[in-house]
PDB file of C-alpha atoms and ligand atoms in Angstrom:
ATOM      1  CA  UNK A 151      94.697  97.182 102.520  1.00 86.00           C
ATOM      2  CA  UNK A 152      92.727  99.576 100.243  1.00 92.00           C
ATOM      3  CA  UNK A 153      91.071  97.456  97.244  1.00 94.00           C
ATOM      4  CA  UNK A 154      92.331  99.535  94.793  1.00 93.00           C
ATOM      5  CA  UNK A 155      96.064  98.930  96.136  1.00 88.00           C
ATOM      6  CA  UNK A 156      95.309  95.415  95.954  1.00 90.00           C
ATOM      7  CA  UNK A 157      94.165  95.665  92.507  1.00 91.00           C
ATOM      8  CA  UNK A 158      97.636  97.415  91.947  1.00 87.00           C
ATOM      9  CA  UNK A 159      99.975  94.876  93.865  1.00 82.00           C
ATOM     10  CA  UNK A 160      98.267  91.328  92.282  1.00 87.00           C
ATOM     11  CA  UNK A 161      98.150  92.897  88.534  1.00 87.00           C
ATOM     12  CA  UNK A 162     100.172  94.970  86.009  1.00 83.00           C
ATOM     13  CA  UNK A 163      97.628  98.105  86.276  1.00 88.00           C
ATOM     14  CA  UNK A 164      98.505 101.567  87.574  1.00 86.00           C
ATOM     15  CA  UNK A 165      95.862 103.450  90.204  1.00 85.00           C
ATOM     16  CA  UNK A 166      94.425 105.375  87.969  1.00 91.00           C
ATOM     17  CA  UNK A 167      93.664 102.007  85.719  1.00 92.00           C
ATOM     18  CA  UNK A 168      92.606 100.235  89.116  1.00 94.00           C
ATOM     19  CA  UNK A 169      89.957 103.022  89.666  1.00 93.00           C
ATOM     20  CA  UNK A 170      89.167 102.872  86.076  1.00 94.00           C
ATOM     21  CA  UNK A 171      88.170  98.961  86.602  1.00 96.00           C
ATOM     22  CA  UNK A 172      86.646  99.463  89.832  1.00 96.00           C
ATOM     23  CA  UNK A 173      84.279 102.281  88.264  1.00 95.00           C
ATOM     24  CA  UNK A 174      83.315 100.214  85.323  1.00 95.00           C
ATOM     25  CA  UNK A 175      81.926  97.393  87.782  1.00 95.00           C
ATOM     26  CA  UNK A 176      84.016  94.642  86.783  1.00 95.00           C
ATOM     27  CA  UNK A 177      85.528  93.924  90.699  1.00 96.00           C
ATOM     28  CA  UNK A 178      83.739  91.480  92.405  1.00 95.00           C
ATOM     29  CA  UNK A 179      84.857  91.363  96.800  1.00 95.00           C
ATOM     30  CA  UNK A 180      83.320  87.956  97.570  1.00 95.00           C
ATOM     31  CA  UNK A 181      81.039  87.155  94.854  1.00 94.00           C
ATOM     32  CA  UNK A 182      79.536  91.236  95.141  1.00 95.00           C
ATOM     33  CA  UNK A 183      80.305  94.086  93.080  1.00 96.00           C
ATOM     34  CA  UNK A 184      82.831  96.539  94.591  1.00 96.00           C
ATOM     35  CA  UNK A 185      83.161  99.760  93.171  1.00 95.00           C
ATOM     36  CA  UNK A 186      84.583 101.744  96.531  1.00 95.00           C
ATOM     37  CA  UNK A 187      88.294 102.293  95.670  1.00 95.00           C
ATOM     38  CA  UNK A 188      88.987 102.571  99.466  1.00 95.00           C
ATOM     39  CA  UNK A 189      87.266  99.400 100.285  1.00 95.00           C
ATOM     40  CA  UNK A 190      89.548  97.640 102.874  1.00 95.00           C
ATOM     41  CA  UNK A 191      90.446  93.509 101.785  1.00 93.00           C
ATOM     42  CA  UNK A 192      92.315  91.304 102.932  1.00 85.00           C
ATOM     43  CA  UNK A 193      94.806  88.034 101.827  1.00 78.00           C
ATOM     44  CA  UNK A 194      91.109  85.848 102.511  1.00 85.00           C
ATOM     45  CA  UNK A 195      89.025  87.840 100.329  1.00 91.00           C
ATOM     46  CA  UNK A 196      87.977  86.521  96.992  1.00 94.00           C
ATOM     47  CA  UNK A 197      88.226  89.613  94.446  1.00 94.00           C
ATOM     48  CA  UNK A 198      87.789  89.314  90.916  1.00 95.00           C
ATOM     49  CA  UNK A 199      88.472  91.458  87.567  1.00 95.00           C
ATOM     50  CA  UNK A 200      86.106  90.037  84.978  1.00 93.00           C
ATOM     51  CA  UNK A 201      85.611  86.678  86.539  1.00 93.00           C
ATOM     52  CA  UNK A 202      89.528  86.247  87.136  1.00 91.00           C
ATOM     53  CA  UNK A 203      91.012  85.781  90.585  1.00 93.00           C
ATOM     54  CA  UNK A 204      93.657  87.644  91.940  1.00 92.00           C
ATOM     55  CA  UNK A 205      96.190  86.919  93.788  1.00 84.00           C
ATOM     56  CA  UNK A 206      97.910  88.847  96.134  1.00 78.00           C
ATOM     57  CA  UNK A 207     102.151  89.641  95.305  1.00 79.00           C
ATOM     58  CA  UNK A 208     103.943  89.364  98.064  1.00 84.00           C
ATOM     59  CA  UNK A 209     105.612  92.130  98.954  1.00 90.00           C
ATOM     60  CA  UNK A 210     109.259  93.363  97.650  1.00 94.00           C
ATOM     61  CA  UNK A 211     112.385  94.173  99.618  1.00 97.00           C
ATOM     62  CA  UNK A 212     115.447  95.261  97.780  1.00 98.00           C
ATOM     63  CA  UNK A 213     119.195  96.363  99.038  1.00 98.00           C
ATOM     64  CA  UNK A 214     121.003  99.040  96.360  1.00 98.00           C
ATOM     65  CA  UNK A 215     124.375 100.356  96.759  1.00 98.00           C
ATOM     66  CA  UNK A 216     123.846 104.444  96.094  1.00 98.00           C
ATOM     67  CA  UNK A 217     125.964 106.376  93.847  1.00 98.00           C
ATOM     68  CA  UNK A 218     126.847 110.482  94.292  1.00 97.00           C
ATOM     69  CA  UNK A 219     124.508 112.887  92.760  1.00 97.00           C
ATOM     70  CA  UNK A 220     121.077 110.502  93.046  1.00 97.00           C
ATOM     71  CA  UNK A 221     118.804 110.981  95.155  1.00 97.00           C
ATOM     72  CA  UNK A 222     116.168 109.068  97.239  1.00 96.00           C
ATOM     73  CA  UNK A 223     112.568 110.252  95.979  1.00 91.00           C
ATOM     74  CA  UNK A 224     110.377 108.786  93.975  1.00 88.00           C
ATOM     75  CA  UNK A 225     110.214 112.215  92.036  1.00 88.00           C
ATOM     76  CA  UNK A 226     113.560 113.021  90.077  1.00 84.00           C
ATOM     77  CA  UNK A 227     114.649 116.702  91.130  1.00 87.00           C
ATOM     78  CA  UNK A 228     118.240 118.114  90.208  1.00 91.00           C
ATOM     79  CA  UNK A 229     119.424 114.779  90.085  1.00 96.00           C
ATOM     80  CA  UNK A 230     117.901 111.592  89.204  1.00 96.00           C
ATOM     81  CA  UNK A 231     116.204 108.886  91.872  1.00 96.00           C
ATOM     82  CA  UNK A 232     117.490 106.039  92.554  1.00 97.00           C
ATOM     83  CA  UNK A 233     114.352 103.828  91.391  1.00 96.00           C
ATOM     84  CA  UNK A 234     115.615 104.441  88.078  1.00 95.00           C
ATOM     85  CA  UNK A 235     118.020 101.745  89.148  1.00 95.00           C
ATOM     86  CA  UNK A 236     116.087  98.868  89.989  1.00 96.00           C
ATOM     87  CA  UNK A 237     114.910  97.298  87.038  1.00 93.00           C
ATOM     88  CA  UNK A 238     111.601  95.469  88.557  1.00 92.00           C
ATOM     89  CA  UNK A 239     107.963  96.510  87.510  1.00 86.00           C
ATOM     90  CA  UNK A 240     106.380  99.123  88.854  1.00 87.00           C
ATOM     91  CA  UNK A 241     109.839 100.243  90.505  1.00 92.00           C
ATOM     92  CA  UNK A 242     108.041 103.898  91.641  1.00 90.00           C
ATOM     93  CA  UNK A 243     105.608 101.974  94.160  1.00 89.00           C
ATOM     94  CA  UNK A 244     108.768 101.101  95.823  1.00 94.00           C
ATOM     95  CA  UNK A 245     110.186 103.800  98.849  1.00 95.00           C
ATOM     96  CA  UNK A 246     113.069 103.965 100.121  1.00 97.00           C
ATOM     97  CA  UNK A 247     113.541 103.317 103.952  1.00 97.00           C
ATOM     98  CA  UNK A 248     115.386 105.621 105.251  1.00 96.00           C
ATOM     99  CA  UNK A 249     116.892 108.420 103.169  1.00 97.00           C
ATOM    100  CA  UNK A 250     120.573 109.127 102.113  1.00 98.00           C
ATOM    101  CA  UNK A 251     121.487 113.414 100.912  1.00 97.00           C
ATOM    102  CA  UNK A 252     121.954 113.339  97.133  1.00 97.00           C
ATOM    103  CA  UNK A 253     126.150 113.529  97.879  1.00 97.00           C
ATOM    104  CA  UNK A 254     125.744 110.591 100.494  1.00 98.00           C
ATOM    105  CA  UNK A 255     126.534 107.154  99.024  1.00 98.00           C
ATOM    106  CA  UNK A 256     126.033 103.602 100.529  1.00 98.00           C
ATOM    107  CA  UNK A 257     123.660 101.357 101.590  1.00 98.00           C
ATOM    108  CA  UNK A 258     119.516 101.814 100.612  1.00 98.00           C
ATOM    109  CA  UNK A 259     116.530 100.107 101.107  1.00 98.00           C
ATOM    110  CA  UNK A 260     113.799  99.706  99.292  1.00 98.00           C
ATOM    111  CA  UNK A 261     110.119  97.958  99.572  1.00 97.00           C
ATOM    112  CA  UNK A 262     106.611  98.601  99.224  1.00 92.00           C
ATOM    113  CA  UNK A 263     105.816  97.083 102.696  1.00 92.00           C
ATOM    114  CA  UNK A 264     104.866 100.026 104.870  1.00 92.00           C
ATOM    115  CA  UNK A 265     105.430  98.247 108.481  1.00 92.00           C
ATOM    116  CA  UNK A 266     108.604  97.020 107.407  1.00 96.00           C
ATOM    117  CA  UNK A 267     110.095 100.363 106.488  1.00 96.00           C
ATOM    118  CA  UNK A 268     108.772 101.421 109.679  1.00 96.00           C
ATOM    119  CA  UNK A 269     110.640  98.517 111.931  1.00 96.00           C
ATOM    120  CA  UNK A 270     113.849 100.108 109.773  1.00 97.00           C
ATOM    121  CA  UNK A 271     113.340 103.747 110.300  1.00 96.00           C
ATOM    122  CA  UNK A 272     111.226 104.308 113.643  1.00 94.00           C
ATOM    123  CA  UNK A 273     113.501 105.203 116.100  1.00 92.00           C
ATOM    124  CA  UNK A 274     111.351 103.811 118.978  1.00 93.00           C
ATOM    125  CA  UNK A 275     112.801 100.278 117.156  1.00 94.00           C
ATOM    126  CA  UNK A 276     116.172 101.188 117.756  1.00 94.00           C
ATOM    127  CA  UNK A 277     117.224  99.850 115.076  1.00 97.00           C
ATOM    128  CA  UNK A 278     121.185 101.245 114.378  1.00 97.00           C
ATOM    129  CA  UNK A 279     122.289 102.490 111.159  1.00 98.00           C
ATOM    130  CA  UNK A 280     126.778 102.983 110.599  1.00 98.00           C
ATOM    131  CA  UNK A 281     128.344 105.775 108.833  1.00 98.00           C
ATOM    132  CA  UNK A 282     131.791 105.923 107.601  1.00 97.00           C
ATOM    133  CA  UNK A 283     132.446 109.563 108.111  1.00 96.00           C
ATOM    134  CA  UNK A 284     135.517 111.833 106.443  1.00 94.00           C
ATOM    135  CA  UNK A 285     136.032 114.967 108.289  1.00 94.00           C
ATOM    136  CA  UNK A 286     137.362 118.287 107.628  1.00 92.00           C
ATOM    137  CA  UNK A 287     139.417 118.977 110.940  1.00 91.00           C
ATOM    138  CA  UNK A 288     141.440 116.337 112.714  1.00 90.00           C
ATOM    139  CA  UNK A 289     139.917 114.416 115.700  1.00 91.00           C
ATOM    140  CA  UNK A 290     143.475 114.223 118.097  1.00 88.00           C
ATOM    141  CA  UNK A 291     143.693 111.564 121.246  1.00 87.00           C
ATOM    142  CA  UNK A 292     142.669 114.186 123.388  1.00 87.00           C
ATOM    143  CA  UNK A 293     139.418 115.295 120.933  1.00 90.00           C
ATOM    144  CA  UNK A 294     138.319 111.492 120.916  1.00 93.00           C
ATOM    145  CA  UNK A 295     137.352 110.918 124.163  1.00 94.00           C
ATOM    146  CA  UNK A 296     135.543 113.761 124.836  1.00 94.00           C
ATOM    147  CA  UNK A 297     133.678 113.963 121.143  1.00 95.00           C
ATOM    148  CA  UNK A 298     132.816 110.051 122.207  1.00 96.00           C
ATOM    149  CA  UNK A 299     131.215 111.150 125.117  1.00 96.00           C
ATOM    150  CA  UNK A 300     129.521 113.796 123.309  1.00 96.00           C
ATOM    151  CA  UNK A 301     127.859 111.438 121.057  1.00 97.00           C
ATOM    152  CA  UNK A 302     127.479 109.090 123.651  1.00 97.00           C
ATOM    153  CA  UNK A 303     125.092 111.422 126.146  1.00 97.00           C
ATOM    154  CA  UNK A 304     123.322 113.297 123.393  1.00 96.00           C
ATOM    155  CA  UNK A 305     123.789 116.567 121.105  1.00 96.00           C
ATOM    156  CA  UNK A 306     121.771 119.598 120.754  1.00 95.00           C
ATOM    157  CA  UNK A 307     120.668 120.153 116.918  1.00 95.00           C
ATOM    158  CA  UNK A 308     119.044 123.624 115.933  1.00 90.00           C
ATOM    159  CA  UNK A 309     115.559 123.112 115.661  1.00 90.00           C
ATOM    160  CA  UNK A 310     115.400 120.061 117.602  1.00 93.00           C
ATOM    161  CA  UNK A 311     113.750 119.761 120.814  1.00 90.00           C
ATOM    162  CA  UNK A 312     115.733 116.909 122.622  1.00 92.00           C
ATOM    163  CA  UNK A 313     119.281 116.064 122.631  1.00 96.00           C
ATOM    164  CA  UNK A 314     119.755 112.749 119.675  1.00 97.00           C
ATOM    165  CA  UNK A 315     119.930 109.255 120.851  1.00 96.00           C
ATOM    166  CA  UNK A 316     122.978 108.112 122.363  1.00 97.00           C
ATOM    167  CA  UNK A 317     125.267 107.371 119.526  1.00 98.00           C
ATOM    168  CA  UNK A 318     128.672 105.267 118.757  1.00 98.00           C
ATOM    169  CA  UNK A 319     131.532 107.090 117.435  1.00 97.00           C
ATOM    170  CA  UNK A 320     134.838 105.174 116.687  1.00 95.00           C
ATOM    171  CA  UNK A 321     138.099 107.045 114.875  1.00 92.00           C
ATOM    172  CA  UNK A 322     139.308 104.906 111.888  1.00 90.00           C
ATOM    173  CA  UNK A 323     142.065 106.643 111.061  1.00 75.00           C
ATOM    174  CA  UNK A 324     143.943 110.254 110.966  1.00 71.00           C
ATOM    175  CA  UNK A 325     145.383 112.848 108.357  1.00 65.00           C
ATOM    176  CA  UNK A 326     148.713 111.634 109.603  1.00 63.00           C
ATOM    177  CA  UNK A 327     148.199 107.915 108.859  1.00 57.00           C
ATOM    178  CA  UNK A 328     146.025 108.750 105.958  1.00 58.00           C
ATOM    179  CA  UNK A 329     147.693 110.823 104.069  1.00 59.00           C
ATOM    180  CA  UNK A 330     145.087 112.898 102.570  1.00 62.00           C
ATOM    181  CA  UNK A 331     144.139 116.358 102.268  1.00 73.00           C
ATOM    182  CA  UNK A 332     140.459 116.412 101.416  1.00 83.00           C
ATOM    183  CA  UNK A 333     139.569 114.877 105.044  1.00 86.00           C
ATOM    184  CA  UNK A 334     141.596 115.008 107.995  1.00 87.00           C
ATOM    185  CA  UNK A 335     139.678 112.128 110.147  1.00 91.00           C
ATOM    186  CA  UNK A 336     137.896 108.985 108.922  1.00 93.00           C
ATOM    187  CA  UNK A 337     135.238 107.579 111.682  1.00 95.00           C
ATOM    188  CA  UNK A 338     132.489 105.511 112.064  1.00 97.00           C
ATOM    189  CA  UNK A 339     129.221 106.678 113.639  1.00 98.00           C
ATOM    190  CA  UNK A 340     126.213 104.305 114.817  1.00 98.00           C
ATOM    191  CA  UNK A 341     123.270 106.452 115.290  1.00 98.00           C
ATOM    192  CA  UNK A 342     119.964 104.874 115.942  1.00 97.00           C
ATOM    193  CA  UNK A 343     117.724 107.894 114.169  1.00 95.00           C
ATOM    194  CA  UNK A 344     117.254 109.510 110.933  1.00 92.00           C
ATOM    195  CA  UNK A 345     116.526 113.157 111.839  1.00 94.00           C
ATOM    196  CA  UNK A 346     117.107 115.501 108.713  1.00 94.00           C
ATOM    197  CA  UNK A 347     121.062 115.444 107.823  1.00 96.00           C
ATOM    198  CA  UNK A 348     121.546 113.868 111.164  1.00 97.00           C
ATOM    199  CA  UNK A 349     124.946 113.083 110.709  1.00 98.00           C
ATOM    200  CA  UNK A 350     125.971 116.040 109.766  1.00 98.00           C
ATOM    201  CA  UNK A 351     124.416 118.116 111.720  1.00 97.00           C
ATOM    202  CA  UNK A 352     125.879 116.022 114.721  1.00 97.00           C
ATOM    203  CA  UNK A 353     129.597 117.063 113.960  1.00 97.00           C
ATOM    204  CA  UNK A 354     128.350 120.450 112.696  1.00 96.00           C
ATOM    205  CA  UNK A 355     127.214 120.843 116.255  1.00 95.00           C
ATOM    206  CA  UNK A 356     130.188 119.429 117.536  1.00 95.00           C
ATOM    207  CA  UNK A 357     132.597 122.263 115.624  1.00 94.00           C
ATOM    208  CA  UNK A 358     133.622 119.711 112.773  1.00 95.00           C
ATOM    209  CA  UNK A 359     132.071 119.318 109.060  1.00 96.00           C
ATOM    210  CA  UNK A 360     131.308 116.312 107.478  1.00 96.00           C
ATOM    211  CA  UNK A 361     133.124 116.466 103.576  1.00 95.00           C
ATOM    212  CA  UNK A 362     132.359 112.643 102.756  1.00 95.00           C
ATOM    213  CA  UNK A 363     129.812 110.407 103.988  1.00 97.00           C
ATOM    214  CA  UNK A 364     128.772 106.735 103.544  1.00 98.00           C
ATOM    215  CA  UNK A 365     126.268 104.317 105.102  1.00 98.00           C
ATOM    216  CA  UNK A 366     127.720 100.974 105.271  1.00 98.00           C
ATOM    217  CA  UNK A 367     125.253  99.336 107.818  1.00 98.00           C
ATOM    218  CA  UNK A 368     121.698  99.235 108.653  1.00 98.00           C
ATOM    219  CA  UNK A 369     120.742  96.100 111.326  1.00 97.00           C
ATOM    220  CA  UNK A 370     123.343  93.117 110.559  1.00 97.00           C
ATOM    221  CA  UNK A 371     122.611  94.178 106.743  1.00 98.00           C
ATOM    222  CA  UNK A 372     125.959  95.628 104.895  1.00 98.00           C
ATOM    223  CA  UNK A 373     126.641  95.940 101.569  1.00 97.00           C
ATOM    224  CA  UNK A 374     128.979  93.485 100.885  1.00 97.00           C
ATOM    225  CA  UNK A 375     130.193  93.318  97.772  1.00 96.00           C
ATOM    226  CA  UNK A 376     127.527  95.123  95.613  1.00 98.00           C
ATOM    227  CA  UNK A 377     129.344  97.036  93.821  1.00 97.00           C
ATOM    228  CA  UNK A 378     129.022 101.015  93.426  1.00 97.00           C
ATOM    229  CA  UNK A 379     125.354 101.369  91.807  1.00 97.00           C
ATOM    230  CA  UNK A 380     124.352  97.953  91.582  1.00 97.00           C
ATOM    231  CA  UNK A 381     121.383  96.216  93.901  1.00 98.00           C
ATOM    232  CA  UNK A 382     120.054  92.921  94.797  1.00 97.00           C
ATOM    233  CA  UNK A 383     116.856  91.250  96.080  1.00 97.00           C
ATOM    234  CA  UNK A 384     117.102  91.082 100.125  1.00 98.00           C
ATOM    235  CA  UNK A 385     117.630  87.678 101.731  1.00 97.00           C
ATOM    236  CA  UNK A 386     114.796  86.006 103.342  1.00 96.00           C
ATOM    237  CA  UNK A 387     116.986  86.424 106.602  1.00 96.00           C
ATOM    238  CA  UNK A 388     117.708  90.039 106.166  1.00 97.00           C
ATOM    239  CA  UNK A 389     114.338  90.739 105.445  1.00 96.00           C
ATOM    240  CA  UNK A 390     113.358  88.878 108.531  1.00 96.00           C
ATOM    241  CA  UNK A 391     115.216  90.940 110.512  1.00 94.00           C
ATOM    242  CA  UNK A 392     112.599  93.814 110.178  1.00 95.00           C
ATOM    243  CA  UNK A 393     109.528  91.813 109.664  1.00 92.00           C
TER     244      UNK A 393
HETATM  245  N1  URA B1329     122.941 111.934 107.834  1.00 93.27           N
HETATM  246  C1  URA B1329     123.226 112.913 106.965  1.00 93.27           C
HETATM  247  O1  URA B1329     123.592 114.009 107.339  1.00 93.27           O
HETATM  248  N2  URA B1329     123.072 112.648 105.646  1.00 93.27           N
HETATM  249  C2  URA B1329     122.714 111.435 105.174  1.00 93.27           C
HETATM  250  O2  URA B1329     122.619 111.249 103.960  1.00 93.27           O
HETATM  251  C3  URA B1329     122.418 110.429 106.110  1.00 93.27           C
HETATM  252  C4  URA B1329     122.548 110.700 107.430  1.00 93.27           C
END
């Protein structure tokens, strides 16, 4: 890890502080001075600020249930991001891993540990996120089975150059059983990528539109019941999952 994100992680002090420190000579790597921001330490190294030894934070995993109308950047746009929410120092060194559309809601995670995220988001790992999905037009018997296979062997997205992973698509329930008039099909989708509004995109390409979508899954991790807006610490077992 770069010495000056070290500094940042073991104390209270922004990057710009860190460099501040570093400059002024103060940082000692192993009894020498370091003033080389990018200087890469490790967990063994012996660094010092003035004399004092740091130690190194572990790193921070956290589970939040999103609301509508936030969004998942650590710069607030049109509507705010979701850091705002977690109430933990330094909350805009976290990032999110894996990113929900400002009208998505569900389940986020959050860290600072790079290689984590990645085990979570990479789709070489596989690793399968679930959407509950309300749709505009009606998925019939006859639809379902051939929209399943659909998903199942792939989908051509505009701009894309292969077809998406296979994917799992189950019907929850119909306009009929439902009765609603906003959405005419509630399903669930298990996709195992997060290509740019991949889920909507997917029925989009399949002649349907997505008007409500929720992520209630990532790994064996689900929300439970955190409610709307609130978050939690991750488990030492969920977090284990992706370590
Ligand atoms: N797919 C989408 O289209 N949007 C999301 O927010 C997540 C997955």
């Amino acid at each position: 890890m770069r010495l000056d994100k070290f500094i940042c992680k073991s104390t209270e002090l922004t990057r710009t502080e860190a460099k501040k420190v570093l400059k002024s000579g103060e940082v000692q790597v192993n009894g020498e001075v370091a003033k080389n921001a990018a200087m890469q330490v490790h967990e063994n190294n012996t660094i010092t600020i003035d004399g004092q030894q740091l130690s190194a934070r572990g790193s921070r995993y956290y589970i939040l249930h999103k609301l509508v109308d936030t969004i998942c950047s650590n710069v607030d746009e049109v509507y705010p991001s979701i850091l705002h929410s977690i109430e933990v120092d330094k909350a805009f060194d976290l990032h999110i891993a894996g990113r929900l559309d400002a009208d998505t809601t569900g389940l986020v995670l959050i860290t600072d540990d790079g290689r984590w995220s990645h085990n979570v988001i990479s789709p070489k790992k596989q690793c399968q996120k679930t959407y509950r999905v309300w749709l505009r037009t009606e998925i019939d018997d006859d639809k379902l089975s051939t929209l399943v296979a659909k998903f199942d062997s792939g989908l051509q997205l505009q701009g894309e150059d292969g077809l998406t992973r296979p994917a799992i698509l189950t019907r929850v329930a119909q306009a009929d059983l439902v009765d609603e008039e906003s959405y005419k099909s509630e399903v669930l989708l298990t996709i195992t990528e997060g290509k740019y509004h991949q889920v909507k995109r997917m029925f989009a390409a399949a002649g349907n539109r997505v008007v409500g979508l929720h992520r209630e899954q990532i790994g064996d991790i689900t929300l439970g019941d955190l409610a709307p807006g609130e978050w939690r610490e991750l488990t030492e077992d969920e977090i284990a999952q992706f370590s």
